[in-house]
Coordinates of C-alpha atoms in Angstrom, one line a residue:
M1252 CA 103.2 105.1 70.9
S1253 CA 104.8 102.2 69.0
I1254 CA 104.0 98.7 70.3
L1255 CA 107.9 98.3 70.2
D1256 CA 108.2 100.9 73.0
Q1257 CA 105.5 99.3 75.2
N1258 CA 106.8 97.6 78.5
W1259 CA 104.9 94.4 77.8
F1260 CA 106.6 94.0 74.3
S1261 CA 109.7 92.6 75.9
N1262 CA 107.7 89.5 76.9
I1263 CA 106.7 88.8 73.4
I1264 CA 108.0 85.5 71.8
R1265 CA 110.4 86.1 68.9
P1266 CA 109.9 89.9 68.8
S1267 CA 112.1 90.3 65.7
R1268 CA 109.0 89.2 63.8
Y1269 CA 107.5 92.6 64.3
L1270 CA 110.4 95.0 63.9
G1271 CA 110.4 95.5 60.1
N1272 CA 114.1 96.6 60.0
E1273 CA 115.3 94.0 57.5
V1274 CA 117.7 94.6 54.7
N1275 CA 115.8 95.8 51.6
S1276 CA 112.7 96.9 53.6
V1277 CA 111.2 100.1 52.2
R1278 CA 109.9 102.8 54.3
K1279 CA 108.1 105.8 52.6
D1280 CA 106.5 108.9 54.1
P1281 CA 102.7 108.2 54.0
S1282 CA 102.2 112.0 53.3
K1283 CA 104.3 111.9 50.2
V1284 CA 102.6 109.0 48.4
E1285 CA 99.4 108.9 46.4
V1286 CA 98.3 105.3 47.0
S1287 CA 99.1 103.1 49.9
I1288 CA 98.6 99.2 50.1
A1289 CA 99.0 96.8 52.9
L1290 CA 100.3 93.4 51.7
A1291 CA 98.7 91.1 54.2
F1292 CA 99.9 87.6 54.6
P1293 CA 97.5 85.5 56.7
D1294 CA 100.2 83.4 58.5
V1295 CA 103.1 84.2 60.8
Y1296 CA 106.1 86.3 59.8
E1297 CA 108.5 83.3 59.1
I1298 CA 106.0 81.6 56.7
G1299 CA 105.1 84.9 54.8
M1300 CA 108.7 86.1 54.4
S1301 CA 109.7 82.7 52.9
H1302 CA 107.2 83.2 50.1
L1303 CA 109.0 84.6 47.0
G1304 CA 105.8 86.0 45.4
L1305 CA 105.3 88.4 48.3
K1306 CA 108.9 89.7 47.9
I1307 CA 108.3 90.2 44.2
I1308 CA 105.1 92.1 44.4
Y1309 CA 106.6 94.2 47.3
N1310 CA 109.4 95.2 45.1
I1311 CA 107.4 96.0 42.0
L1312 CA 105.0 98.2 43.9
N1313 CA 107.5 100.0 45.9
S1314 CA 109.5 100.8 42.7
Q1315 CA 106.9 103.4 42.0
E1316 CA 107.6 106.7 43.8
W1317 CA 103.8 107.5 44.1
L1318 CA 103.0 104.1 45.7
A1319 CA 103.8 102.7 49.2
A1320 CA 103.5 99.0 49.8
E1321 CA 103.8 97.8 53.5
R1322 CA 103.8 94.3 55.0
V1323 CA 101.6 92.8 57.7
F1324 CA 101.5 89.2 58.9
S1325 CA 99.2 87.3 61.3
P1326 CA 100.5 87.9 64.8
W1327 CA 101.3 84.9 67.0
V1328 CA 98.9 84.3 69.9
D1329 CA 100.9 86.2 72.4
L1330 CA 100.8 89.5 70.5
E1331 CA 97.2 88.9 69.4
Y1332 CA 96.2 88.7 73.1
E1333 CA 98.0 92.0 73.9
L1334 CA 96.5 93.8 70.9
R1335 CA 93.0 92.6 71.7
S1336 CA 93.2 93.3 75.5
R1337 CA 94.7 96.7 74.9
G1338 CA 92.4 97.7 72.0
I1339 CA 95.4 98.2 69.7
P1340 CA 94.7 97.7 66.0
L1341 CA 96.8 95.4 63.8
A1342 CA 99.4 97.5 62.0
T1343 CA 102.0 97.2 59.2
L1344 CA 105.7 96.6 60.0
E1345 CA 107.0 99.7 58.0
S1346 CA 104.9 102.6 59.3
E1347 CA 103.0 100.8 62.0
R1348 CA 99.8 102.3 60.7
P1349 CA 96.5 100.3 61.1
L1350 CA 95.2 98.5 58.1
S1351 CA 92.1 100.6 58.1
S1352 CA 94.2 103.6 57.1
F1353 CA 95.3 102.2 53.8
D1354 CA 93.7 102.6 50.4
L1355 CA 93.9 98.9 49.8
V1356 CA 94.6 95.8 51.8
G1357 CA 95.7 92.9 49.7
F1358 CA 95.6 89.4 51.1
S1359 CA 97.7 86.5 49.8
L1360 CA 95.6 83.3 49.8
Q1361 CA 98.0 80.4 49.5
H1362 CA 95.7 77.7 50.7
E1363 CA 92.2 77.3 52.3
L1364 CA 93.4 76.8 55.8
S1365 CA 94.4 80.6 55.8
Y1366 CA 90.8 81.8 55.4
T1367 CA 90.3 82.0 59.2
N1368 CA 93.4 83.9 59.6
V1369 CA 92.1 86.4 57.1
L1370 CA 89.0 86.9 59.2
N1371 CA 91.1 87.2 62.4
M1372 CA 93.3 89.9 60.8
L1373 CA 90.3 91.9 59.7
D1374 CA 88.8 91.6 63.1
L1375 CA 92.1 92.8 64.7
S1376 CA 92.0 95.7 62.3
G1377 CA 88.4 96.7 63.1
I1378 CA 87.4 96.2 59.5
P1379 CA 84.0 94.6 58.8
F1380 CA 84.1 91.1 57.5
L1381 CA 81.6 91.3 54.8
A1382 CA 82.2 93.6 51.7
E1383 CA 78.6 94.7 51.8
D1384 CA 79.0 96.0 55.3
R1385 CA 82.0 98.2 54.4
A1386 CA 81.5 101.9 53.6
D1387 CA 83.0 103.8 50.7
K1388 CA 85.6 105.3 52.8
D1389 CA 86.9 101.9 54.0
A1390 CA 90.0 100.3 52.5
L1391 CA 89.4 98.1 49.4
I1392 CA 89.9 94.6 50.5
I1393 CA 91.4 92.4 47.7
A1394 CA 92.8 89.0 47.5
G1395 CA 95.1 87.0 45.2
G1396 CA 97.1 83.7 45.2
P1397 CA 96.5 80.0 44.3
A1398 CA 93.3 79.8 46.5
C1399 CA 91.6 82.5 44.4
F1400 CA 91.2 80.0 41.5
N1401 CA 88.1 78.9 43.5
P1402 CA 86.9 82.3 44.8
E1403 CA 83.3 81.6 45.7
P1404 CA 83.9 80.2 49.3
V1405 CA 85.3 83.5 50.5
A1406 CA 83.9 85.9 47.9
D1407 CA 81.6 87.7 50.4
F1408 CA 84.6 88.9 52.3
F1409 CA 86.5 90.7 49.4
D1410 CA 85.7 93.6 47.2
L1411 CA 87.8 92.2 44.5
M1412 CA 89.8 89.1 43.7
V1413 CA 92.7 88.3 41.3
I1414 CA 92.6 85.1 39.5
G1415 CA 95.9 84.2 38.0
D1416 CA 99.3 85.9 38.3
G1417 CA 99.1 89.0 40.6
E1418 CA 102.4 90.6 39.7
T1419 CA 100.9 92.7 36.8
A1420 CA 97.4 93.0 38.1
A1421 CA 98.5 94.4 41.5
L1422 CA 100.2 97.4 39.9
E1423 CA 97.3 98.0 37.5
I1424 CA 94.9 98.0 40.4
C1425 CA 96.9 100.6 42.2
R1426 CA 97.2 102.7 39.1
V1427 CA 93.3 102.6 38.7
V1428 CA 93.0 103.7 42.3
R1429 CA 95.4 106.5 41.8
E1430 CA 93.5 107.8 38.8
S1431 CA 90.2 107.5 40.6
K1432 CA 91.5 109.6 43.5
K1433 CA 92.6 112.2 41.0
K1434 CA 89.1 112.2 39.5
K1435 CA 87.7 112.4 43.1
I1436 CA 85.8 109.2 42.7
E1437 CA 84.6 108.4 46.2
S1438 CA 82.0 105.7 45.5
K1439 CA 83.4 102.1 45.9
K1440 CA 80.9 101.0 43.3
E1441 CA 82.3 103.5 40.8
L1442 CA 85.8 102.4 41.7
L1443 CA 85.0 98.8 41.1
H1444 CA 83.5 99.7 37.7
E1445 CA 86.8 101.2 36.7
L1446 CA 88.7 98.2 38.0
R1447 CA 86.7 95.5 36.2
H1448 CA 88.7 96.1 33.0
I1449 CA 91.8 94.7 34.4
R1450 CA 92.7 91.2 33.1
G1451 CA 92.1 88.5 35.8
I1452 CA 90.0 90.6 38.1
Y1453 CA 86.9 89.0 39.6
I1454 CA 84.4 91.2 41.4
P1455 CA 82.0 89.2 43.5

């Protein structure tokens, strides 16, 4: 059942943050796409949706029929409390699927103060913090944005980081993941080996 249909949801502050029904939002059938990516902004909806870069990447990725890009933001404390107390994983706005069900989860790191929100979102999703603790079947956790110009402070948490403009790299990453799925590459190590050729990619 959707959290929007839960009795307690009516008590949430600013519930429109979690509806995902905005003009120009894109909803695709997960069963009809080859690659899925959750665009994770580690701040509240109002901050994330005011960021132009997120909208540009969302549009670029969703322009491909084989690819679905969905949004997820850091929940406010009231929704976080409900999710934790009821054991409900953090999910995207478009399909309300948990982040762990995506092929990739891409975090936008705009500044260092958002680092703890990244960990909180991973925890709410049931995804291990450290890249070394995640299995081959787990989503590939990537990061991009201005804070990635100094990647080492948070390098242990990500499988891959994009240094520089992410608009081109994001689509290239998804293309490589698509080809790897066609080749039935299941090892994350092999996948990262394929991804290392993309310009601006840093693999910790």
